Short mmCIF file of C-alpha atoms in Angstrom, two decimals:
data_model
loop_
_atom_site.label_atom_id
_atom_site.label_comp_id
_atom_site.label_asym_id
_atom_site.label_seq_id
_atom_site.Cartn_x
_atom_site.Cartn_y
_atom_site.Cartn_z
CA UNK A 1 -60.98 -17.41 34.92
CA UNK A 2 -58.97 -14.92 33.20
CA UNK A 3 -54.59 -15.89 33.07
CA UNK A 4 -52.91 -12.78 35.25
CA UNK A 5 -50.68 -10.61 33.08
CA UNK A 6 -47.11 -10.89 34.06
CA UNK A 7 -46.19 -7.61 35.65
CA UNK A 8 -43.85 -5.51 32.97
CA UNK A 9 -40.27 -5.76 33.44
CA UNK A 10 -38.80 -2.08 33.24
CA UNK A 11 -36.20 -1.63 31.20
CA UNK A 12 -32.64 -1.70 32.64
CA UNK A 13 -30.69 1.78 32.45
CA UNK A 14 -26.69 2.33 32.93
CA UNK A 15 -27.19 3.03 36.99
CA UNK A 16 -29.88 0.31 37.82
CA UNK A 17 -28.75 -1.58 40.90
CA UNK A 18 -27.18 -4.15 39.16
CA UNK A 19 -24.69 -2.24 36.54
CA UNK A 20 -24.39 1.27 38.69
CA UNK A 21 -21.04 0.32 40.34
CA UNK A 22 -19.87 -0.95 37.13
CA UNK A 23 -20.54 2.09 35.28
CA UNK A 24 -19.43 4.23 37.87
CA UNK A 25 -15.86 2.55 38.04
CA UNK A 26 -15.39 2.42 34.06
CA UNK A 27 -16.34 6.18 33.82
CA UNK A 28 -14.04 6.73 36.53
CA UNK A 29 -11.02 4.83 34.81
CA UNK A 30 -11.83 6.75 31.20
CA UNK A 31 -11.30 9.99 32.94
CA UNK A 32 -8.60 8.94 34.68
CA UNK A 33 -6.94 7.60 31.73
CA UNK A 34 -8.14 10.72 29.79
CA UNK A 35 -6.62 13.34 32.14
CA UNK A 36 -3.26 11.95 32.40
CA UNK A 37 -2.84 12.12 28.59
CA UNK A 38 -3.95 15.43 28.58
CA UNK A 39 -2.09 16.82 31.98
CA UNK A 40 1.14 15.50 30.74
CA UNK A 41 1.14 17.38 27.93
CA UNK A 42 1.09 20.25 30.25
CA UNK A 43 3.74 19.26 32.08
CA UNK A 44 6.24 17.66 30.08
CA UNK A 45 8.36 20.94 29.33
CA UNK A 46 8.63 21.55 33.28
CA UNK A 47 9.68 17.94 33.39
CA UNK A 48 12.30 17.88 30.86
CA UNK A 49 14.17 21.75 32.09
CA UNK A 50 14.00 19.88 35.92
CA UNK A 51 15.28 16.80 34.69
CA UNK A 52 17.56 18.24 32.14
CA UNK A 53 15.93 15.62 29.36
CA UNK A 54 15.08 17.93 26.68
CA UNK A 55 16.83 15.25 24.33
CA UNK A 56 14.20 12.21 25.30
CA UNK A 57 11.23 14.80 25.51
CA UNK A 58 10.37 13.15 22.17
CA UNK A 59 10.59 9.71 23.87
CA UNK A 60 8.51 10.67 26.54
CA UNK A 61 5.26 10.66 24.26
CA UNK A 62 6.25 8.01 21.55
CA UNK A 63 7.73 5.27 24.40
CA UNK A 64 3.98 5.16 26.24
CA UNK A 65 2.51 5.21 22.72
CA UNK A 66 4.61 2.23 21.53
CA UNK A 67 3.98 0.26 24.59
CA UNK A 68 0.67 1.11 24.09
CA UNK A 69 -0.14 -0.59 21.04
CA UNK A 70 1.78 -4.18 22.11
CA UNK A 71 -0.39 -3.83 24.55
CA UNK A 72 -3.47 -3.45 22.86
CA UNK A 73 -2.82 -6.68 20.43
CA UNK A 74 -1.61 -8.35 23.92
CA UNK A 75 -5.36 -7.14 26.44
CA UNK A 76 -7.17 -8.80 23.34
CA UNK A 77 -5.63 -12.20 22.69
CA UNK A 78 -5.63 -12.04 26.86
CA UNK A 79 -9.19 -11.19 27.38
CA UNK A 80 -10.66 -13.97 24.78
CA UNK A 81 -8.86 -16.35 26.11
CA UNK A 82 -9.41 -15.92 29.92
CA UNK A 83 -12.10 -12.77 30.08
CA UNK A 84 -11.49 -9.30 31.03
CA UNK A 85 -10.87 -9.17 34.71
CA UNK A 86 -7.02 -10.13 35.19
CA UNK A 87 -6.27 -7.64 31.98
CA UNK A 88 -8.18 -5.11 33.75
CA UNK A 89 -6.40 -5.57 37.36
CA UNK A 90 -2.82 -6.06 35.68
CA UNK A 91 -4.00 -2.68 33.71
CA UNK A 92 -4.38 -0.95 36.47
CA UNK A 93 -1.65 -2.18 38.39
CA UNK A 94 0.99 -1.38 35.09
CA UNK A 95 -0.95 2.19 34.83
CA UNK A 96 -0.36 2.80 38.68
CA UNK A 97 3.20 1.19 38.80
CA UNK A 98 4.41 3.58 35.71
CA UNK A 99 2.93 7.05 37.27
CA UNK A 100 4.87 6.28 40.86
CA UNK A 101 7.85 5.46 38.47
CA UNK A 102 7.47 8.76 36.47
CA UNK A 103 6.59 10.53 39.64
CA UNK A 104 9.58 10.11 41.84
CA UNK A 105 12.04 9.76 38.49
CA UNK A 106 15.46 11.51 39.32
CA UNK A 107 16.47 11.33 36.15
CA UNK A 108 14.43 12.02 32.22
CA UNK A 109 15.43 8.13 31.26
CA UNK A 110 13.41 6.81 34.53
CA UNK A 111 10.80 8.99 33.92
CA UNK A 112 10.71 7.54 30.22
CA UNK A 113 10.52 3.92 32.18
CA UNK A 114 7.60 5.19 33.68
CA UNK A 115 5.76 6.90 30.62
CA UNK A 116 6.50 3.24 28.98
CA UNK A 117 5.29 1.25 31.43
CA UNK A 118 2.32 3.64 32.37
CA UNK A 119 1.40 3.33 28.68
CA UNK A 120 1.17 -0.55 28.82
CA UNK A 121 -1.18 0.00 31.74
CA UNK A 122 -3.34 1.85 29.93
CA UNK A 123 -3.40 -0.21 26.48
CA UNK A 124 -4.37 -3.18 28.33
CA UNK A 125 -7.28 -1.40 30.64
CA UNK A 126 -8.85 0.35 27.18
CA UNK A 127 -9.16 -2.85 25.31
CA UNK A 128 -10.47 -4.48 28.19
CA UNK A 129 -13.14 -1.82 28.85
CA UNK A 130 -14.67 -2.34 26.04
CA UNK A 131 -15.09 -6.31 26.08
CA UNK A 132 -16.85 -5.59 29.87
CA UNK A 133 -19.33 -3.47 27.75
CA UNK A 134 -19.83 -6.72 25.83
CA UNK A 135 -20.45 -8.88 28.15
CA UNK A 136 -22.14 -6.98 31.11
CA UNK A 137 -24.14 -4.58 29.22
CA UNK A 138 -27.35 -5.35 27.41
CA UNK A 139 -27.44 -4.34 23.67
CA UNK A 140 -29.55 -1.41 24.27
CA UNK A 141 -27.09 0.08 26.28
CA UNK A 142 -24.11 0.04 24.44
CA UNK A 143 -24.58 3.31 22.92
CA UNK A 144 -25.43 4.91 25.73
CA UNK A 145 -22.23 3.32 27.79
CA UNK A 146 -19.97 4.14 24.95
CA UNK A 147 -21.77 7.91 25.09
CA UNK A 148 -20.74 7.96 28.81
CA UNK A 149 -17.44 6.94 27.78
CA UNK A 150 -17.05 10.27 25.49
CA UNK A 151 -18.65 12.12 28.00
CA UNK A 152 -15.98 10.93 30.44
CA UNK A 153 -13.53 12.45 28.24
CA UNK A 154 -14.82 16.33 28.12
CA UNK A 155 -14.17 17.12 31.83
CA UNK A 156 -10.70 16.51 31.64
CA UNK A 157 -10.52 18.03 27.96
CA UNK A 158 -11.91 21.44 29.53
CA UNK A 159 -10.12 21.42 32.88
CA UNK A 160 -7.22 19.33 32.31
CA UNK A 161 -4.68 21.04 30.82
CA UNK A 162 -5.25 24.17 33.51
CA UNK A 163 -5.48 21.62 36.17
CA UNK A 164 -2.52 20.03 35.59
CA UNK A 165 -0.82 23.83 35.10
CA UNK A 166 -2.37 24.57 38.60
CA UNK A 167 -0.65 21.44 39.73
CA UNK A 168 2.99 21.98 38.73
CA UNK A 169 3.36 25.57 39.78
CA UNK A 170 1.84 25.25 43.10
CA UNK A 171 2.62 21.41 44.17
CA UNK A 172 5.47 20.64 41.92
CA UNK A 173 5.33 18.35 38.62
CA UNK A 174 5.46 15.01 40.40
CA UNK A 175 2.46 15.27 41.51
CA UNK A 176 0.83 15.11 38.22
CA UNK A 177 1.49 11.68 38.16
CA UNK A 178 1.51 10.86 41.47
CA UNK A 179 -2.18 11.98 42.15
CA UNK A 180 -3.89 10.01 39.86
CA UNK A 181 -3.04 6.38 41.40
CA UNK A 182 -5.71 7.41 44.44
CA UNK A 183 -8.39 7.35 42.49
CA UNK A 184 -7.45 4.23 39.91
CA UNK A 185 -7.60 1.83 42.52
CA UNK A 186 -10.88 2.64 44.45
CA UNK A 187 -12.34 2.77 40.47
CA UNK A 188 -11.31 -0.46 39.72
CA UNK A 189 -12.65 -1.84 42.80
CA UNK A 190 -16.07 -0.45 42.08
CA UNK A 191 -16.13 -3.14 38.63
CA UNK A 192 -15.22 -5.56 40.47
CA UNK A 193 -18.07 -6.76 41.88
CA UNK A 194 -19.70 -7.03 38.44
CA UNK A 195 -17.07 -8.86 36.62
CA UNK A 196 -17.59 -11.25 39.38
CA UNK A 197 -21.47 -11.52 38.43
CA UNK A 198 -20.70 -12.27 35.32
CA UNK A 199 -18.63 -15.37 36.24
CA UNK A 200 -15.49 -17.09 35.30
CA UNK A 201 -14.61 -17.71 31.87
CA UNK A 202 -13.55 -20.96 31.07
CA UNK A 203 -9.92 -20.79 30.23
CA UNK A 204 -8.76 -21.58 26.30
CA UNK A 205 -5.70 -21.60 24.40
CA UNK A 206 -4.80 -18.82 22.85
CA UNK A 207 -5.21 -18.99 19.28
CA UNK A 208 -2.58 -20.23 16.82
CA UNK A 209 -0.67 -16.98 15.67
CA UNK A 210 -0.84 -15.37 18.98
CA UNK A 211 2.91 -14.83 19.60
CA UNK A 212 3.51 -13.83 15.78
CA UNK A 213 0.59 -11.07 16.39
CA UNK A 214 2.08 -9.85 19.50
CA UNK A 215 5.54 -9.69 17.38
CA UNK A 216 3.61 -7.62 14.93
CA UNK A 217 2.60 -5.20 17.52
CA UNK A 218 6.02 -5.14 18.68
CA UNK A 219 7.19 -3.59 15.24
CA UNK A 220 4.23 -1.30 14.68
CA UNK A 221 4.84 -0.23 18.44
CA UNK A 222 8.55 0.71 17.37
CA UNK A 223 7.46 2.09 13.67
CA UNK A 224 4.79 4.27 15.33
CA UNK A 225 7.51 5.52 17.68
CA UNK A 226 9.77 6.42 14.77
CA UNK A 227 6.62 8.21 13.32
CA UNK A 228 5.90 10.15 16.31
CA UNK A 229 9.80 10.89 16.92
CA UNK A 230 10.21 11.85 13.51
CA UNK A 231 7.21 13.83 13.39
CA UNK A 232 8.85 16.21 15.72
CA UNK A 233 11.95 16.65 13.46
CA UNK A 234 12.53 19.06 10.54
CA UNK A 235 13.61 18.82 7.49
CA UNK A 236 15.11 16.09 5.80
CA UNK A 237 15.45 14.40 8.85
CA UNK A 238 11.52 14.25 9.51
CA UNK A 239 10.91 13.36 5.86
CA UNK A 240 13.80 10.45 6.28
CA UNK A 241 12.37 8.85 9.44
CA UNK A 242 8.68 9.02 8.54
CA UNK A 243 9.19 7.13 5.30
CA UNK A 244 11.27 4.16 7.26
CA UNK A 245 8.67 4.49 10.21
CA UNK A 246 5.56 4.38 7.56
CA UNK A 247 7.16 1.52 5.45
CA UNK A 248 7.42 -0.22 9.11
CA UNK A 249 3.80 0.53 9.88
CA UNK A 250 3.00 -0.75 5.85
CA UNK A 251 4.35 -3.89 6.77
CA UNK A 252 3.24 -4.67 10.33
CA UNK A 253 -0.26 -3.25 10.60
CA UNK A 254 -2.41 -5.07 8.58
CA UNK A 255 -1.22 -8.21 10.47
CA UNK A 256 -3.20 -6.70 13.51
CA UNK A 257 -6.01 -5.26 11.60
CA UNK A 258 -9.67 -7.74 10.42
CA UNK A 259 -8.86 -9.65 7.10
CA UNK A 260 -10.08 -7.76 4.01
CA UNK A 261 -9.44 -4.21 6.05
CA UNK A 262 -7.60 -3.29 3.20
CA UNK A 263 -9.87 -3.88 0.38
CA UNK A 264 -12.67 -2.07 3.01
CA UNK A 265 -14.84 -5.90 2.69
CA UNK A 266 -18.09 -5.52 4.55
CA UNK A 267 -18.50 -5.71 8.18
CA UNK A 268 -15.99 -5.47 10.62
CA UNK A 269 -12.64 -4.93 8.23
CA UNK A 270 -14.99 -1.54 6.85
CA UNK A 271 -16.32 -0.26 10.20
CA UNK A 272 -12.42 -0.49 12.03
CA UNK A 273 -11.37 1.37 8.61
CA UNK A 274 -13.74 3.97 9.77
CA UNK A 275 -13.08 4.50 12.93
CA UNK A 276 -9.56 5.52 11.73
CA UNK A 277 -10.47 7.44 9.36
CA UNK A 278 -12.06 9.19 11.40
CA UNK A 279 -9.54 10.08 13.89
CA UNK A 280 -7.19 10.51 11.35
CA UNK A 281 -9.58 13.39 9.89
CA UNK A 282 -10.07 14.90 13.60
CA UNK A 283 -6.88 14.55 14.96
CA UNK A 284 -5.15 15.84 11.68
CA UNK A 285 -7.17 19.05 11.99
CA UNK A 286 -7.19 19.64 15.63
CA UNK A 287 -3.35 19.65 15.86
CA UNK A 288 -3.62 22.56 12.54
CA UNK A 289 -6.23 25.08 14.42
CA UNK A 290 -4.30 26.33 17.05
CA UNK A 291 -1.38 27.11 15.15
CA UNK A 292 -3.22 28.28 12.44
CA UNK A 293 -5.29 30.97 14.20
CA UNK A 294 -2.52 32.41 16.25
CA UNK A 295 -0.10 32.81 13.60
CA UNK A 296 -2.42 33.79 11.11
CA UNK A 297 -5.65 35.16 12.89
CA UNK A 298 -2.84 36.64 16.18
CA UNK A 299 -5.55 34.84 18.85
CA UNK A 300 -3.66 34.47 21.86
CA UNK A 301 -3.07 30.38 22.91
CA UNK A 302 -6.18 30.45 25.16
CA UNK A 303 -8.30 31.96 22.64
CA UNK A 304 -7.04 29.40 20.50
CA UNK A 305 -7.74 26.80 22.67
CA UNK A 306 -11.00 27.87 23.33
CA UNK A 307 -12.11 26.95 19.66
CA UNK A 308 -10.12 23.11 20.70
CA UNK A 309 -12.92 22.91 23.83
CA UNK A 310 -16.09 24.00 21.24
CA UNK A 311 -15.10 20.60 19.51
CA UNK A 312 -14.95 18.87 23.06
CA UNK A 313 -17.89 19.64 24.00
CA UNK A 314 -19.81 19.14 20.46
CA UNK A 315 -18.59 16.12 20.74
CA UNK A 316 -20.37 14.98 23.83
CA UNK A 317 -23.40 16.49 22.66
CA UNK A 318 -23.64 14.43 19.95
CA UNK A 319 -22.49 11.38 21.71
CA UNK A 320 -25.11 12.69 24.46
CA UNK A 321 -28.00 12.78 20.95
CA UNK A 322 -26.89 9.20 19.49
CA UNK A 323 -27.50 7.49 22.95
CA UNK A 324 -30.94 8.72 23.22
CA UNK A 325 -32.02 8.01 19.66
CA UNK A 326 -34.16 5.38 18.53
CA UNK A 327 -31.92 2.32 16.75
CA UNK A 328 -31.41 3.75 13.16
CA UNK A 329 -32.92 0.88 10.57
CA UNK A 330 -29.46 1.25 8.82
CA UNK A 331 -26.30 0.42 10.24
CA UNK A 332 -24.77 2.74 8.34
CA UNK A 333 -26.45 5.80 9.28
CA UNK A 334 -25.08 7.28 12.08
CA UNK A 335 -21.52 6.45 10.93
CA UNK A 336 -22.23 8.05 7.45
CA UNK A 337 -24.01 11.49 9.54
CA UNK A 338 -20.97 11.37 11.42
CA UNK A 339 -18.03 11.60 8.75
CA UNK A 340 -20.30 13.83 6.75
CA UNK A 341 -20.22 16.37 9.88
CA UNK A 342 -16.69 15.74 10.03
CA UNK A 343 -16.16 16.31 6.72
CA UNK A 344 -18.13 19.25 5.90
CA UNK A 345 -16.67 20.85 9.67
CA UNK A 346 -13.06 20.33 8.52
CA UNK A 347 -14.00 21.88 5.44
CA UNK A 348 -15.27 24.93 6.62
CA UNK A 349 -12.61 25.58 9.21
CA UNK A 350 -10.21 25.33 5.49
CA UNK A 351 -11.78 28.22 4.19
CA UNK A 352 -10.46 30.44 7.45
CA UNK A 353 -6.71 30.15 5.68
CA UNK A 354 -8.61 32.79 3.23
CA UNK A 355 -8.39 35.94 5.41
CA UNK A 356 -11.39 37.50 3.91
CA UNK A 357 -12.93 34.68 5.75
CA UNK A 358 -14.36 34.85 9.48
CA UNK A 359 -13.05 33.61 12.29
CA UNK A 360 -16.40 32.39 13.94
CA UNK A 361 -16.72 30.14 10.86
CA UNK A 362 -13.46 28.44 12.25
CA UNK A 363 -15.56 27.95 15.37
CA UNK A 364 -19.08 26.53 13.83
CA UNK A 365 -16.35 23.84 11.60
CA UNK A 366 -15.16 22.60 14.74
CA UNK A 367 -18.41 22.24 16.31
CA UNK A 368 -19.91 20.61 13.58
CA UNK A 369 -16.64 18.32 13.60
CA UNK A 370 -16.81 17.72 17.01
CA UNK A 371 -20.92 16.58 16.69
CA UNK A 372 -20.12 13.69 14.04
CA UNK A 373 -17.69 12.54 15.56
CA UNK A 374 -20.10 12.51 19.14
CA UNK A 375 -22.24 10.41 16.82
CA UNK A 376 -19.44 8.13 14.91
CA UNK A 377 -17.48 6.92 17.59
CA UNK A 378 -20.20 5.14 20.42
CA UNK A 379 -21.89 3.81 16.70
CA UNK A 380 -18.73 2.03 15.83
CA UNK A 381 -17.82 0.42 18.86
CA UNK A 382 -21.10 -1.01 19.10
CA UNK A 383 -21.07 -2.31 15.70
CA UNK A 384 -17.53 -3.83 16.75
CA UNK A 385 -19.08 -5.64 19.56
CA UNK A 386 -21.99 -6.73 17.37
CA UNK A 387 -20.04 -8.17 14.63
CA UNK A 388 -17.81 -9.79 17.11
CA UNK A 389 -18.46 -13.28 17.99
CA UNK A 390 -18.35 -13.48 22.36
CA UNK A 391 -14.44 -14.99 21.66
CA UNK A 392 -13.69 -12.36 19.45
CA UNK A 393 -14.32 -9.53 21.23
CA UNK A 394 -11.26 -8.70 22.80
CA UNK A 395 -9.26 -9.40 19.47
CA UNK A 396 -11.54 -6.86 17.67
CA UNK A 397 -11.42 -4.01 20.42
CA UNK A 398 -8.31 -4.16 20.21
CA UNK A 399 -8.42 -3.83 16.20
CA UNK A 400 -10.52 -0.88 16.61
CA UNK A 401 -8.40 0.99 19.12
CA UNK A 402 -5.14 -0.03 16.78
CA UNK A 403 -6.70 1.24 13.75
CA UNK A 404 -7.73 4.33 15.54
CA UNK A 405 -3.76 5.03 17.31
CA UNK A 406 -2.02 4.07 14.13
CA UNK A 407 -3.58 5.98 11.68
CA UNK A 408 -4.44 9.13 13.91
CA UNK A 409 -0.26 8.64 14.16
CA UNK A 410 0.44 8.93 10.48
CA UNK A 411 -1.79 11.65 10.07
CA UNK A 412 -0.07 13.13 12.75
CA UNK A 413 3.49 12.96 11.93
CA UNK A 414 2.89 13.43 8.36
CA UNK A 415 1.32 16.82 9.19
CA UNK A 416 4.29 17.69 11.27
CA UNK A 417 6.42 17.25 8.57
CA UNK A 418 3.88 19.53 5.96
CA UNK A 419 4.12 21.90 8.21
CA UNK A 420 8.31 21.51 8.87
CA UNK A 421 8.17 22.27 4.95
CA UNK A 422 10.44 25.67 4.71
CA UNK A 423 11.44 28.36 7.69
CA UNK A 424 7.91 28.30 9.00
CA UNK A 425 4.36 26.81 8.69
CA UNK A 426 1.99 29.45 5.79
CA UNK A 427 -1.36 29.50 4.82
CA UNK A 428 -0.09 26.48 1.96
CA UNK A 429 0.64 24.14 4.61
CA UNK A 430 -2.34 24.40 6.57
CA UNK A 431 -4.35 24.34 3.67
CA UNK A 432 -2.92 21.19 2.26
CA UNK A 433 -3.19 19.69 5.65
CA UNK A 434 -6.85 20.68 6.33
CA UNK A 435 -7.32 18.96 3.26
CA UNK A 436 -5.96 15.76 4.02
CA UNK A 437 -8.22 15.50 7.22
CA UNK A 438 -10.93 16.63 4.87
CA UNK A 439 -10.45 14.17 2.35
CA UNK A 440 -10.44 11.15 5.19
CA UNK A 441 -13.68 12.15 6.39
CA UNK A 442 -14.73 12.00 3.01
CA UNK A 443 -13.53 8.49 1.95
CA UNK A 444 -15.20 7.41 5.13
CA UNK A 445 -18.53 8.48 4.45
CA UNK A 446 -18.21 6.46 0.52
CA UNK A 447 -17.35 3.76 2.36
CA UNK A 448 -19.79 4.08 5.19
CA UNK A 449 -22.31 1.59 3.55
CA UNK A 450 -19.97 -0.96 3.63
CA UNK A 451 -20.55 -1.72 7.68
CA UNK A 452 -23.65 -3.55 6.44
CA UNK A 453 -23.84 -6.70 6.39
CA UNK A 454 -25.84 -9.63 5.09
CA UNK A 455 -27.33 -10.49 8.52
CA UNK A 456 -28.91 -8.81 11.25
CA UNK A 457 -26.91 -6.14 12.74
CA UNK A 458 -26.86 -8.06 16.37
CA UNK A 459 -25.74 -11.00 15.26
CA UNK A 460 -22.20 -12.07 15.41
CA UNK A 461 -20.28 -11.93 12.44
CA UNK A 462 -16.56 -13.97 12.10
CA UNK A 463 -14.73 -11.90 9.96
CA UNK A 464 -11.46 -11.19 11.47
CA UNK A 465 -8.81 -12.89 10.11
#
């Protein structure tokens, strides 16, 4: 008599009956929270001329960024203590509360309200996110989640910004923010369901520290405001208020960040380093290329921006590739691919200052850009969830996303004031600033080994601090 074979189990996949709601609603919520970052860019100056706010314009972007990042330190510490599902209602229900604030504002200040509280919303729904992929996904799936995360991103990076422009000249600016709440809610009830599967977490203390670290966020929330304000300054204005704001960020950041992030120690500390490097490097030279080509090259802004969607949609191709490829033997590999297409990309859109140079090689750097960091950013957010022990993995999520805002910031405002350098921005400026993105791709991929560590890649690692 011959033992029956147990029938095969078939591998689970992102929309299997158990996980499709789930992923469904989190896609949702990324685009959501994706398109209202990029629509209000759109239509902030028809805001601030109807509001007459011109002088809190400023305050409009750095107030929801602040917020933000206290709320970042605040969804982690929340989320290993209790679990993910009251950050993620509460998230919602800041996000929603803050757009019907900004949307029937009377005034710029009550629209700033509203950008501040909006921003809490969303700091507290990203981090939590993330520690739902930990706990409801299977291993195998994280990259391709995190992939469908990125991918969630490029619709509203194509058709945002002319959505949003459709919006305020034929509905009126209000309803930029006052659209979005329909859809948030029905998204978050989709997850629901599965964060009840996975069952209540048994309540702990928060640990020791807690209320210092949320203190810490508190002044990097206000230094990174600074930054961004003074970012938008000239002269020796910008150059005074980015040194207090980065002296601020000096001292409050590595509070907030893994122990050892500093000295780049193995493990987690190195692959959060990366992960800002990284957007430092991108965000840096995405903020150049527009201006660059159409005061240098004379492209016209949507010709400009057409190079911008290139990168967007490299980008999902490659997070598209590294979901579908078989699990590199080295942690380090697709994180090392990934800065070296970043670097080499922002390298080669550099050599465009030149004017000898050709335009379309502007275009294949930011493609190539674009496809590391498609294969970079799913990679490190599953190594964050790998090295994080199950009560850690709020607290390191959060790290990552921190690292990621706070030094894609002081790239940010630190370009703005290169470029603020004299009565307008040359081919010098650009140049030096290309550079700087260039050279943060590059220290990434010498320090790329450094995710490695001793033990298995899947097991949990302690090393935050």
């Amino acid at each position: 008599m011959t033992a029956t074979a147990a029938p095969a189990v078939p591998p689970e996949h992102l929309y299997a009956p158990r996980l499709r709601a789930m992923t469904v609603g989190s896609v949702a919520l990324v685009s959501l929270l994706a398109f209202e970052a990029l629509a209000v860019g759109t239509a902030m100056p028809t805001v601030a001329r109807s509001l007459d706010g011109l002088a809190l314009y400023a305050l409009a972007f750095g107030g929801p960024f602040a917020s933000g990042v206290v709320a970042m330190v605040v969804s982690g510490i929340w989320c290993d203590a209790r679990g993910p599902r009251a950050p993620m209602w509460h998230g919602v229900a800041w996000f929603v509360v803050g757009l019907l604030v900004a949307g029937s504002a009377s005034a710029m200040g009550v629209l700033v309200v509203g950008r501040v509280v909006q921003g809490f919303g969303s700091g507290l729904l990203s981090v939590a996110l993330y520690v739902i992929v930990g706990q409801a996904y299977p291993e195998e799936l994280r990259r391709r989640v995190f992939a469908a995360f990125a991918a969630a991103w490029v619709v509203p990076s194509l058709v945002g910004p002319a959505l949003a422009g459709l919006i305020v000249e034929h509905l009126g600016w209000r309803w930029v923010f006052l659209a979005v709440p329909a859809v948030a809610v029905p998204a978050v009830l989709l997850i629901q369901p599965g964060l009840r599967a996975l069952g209540a977490t048994a309540p702990v203390r928060p640990p020791a520290g807690a209320a210092a670290r949320i203190g810490w966020a508190c002044g990097a929330g206000a230094s990174a405001a600074l930054l961004h304000y003074g970012g938008q300054q000239r002269g020796a204005l910008a150059v005074g208020l980015v040194g207090v704001a980065l002296v601020g960020l000096l001292g409050c950041a590595p509070r907030l960040l893994p122990a050892g992030f500093l000295r780049a120690r193995r493990g987690l500390p190195t692959v959060i380093g990366l992960r800002g490097l990284a957007s430092a490097a991108f965000a840096g030279a995405e903020v150049v290329i527009p201006l660059m080509l159409s005061r240098e090259r004379g492209f016209a802004p949507t010709a400009a921006g057409l190079v911008l969607t290139v990168g967007a949609v490299s980008w999902s191709a490659g997070s598209w590739l590294q979901g579908r490829l078989r699990t590199p033997r080295s942690a380090a590999t697709l994180p090392r691919a990934g800065l070296g297409c970043v670097t080499a990309g922002t390298a080669v859109v550099a050599l465009t200052v030149v004017p000898a140079v050709p335009v379309p090689f502007a275009v294949l750097g930011w493609a190539t850009a674009g496809l590391g960091m498609g294969l970079l950013y799913p990679s490190l957010s599953v190594l964050t969830l790998a090295l994080s022990a199950p009560g850690e993995q709020g607290r390191n999520s959060s790290s990552l996303q921190l690292g990621d805002s706070l030094f894609a910031a002081t790239v940010l405002a630190l370009t703005g004031a290169v470029l603020a350098v004299g009565p307008a921005p040359g081919p010098a400026g650009y140049a030096a600033t290309l550079a700087v993105a260039a050279g943060c791709g590059l220290l990434g991929v010498l320090l790329a080994g450094r995710v490695v560590v001793p033990s298995r890649m899947g097991m949990p690692a302690r090393q935050s601090g």
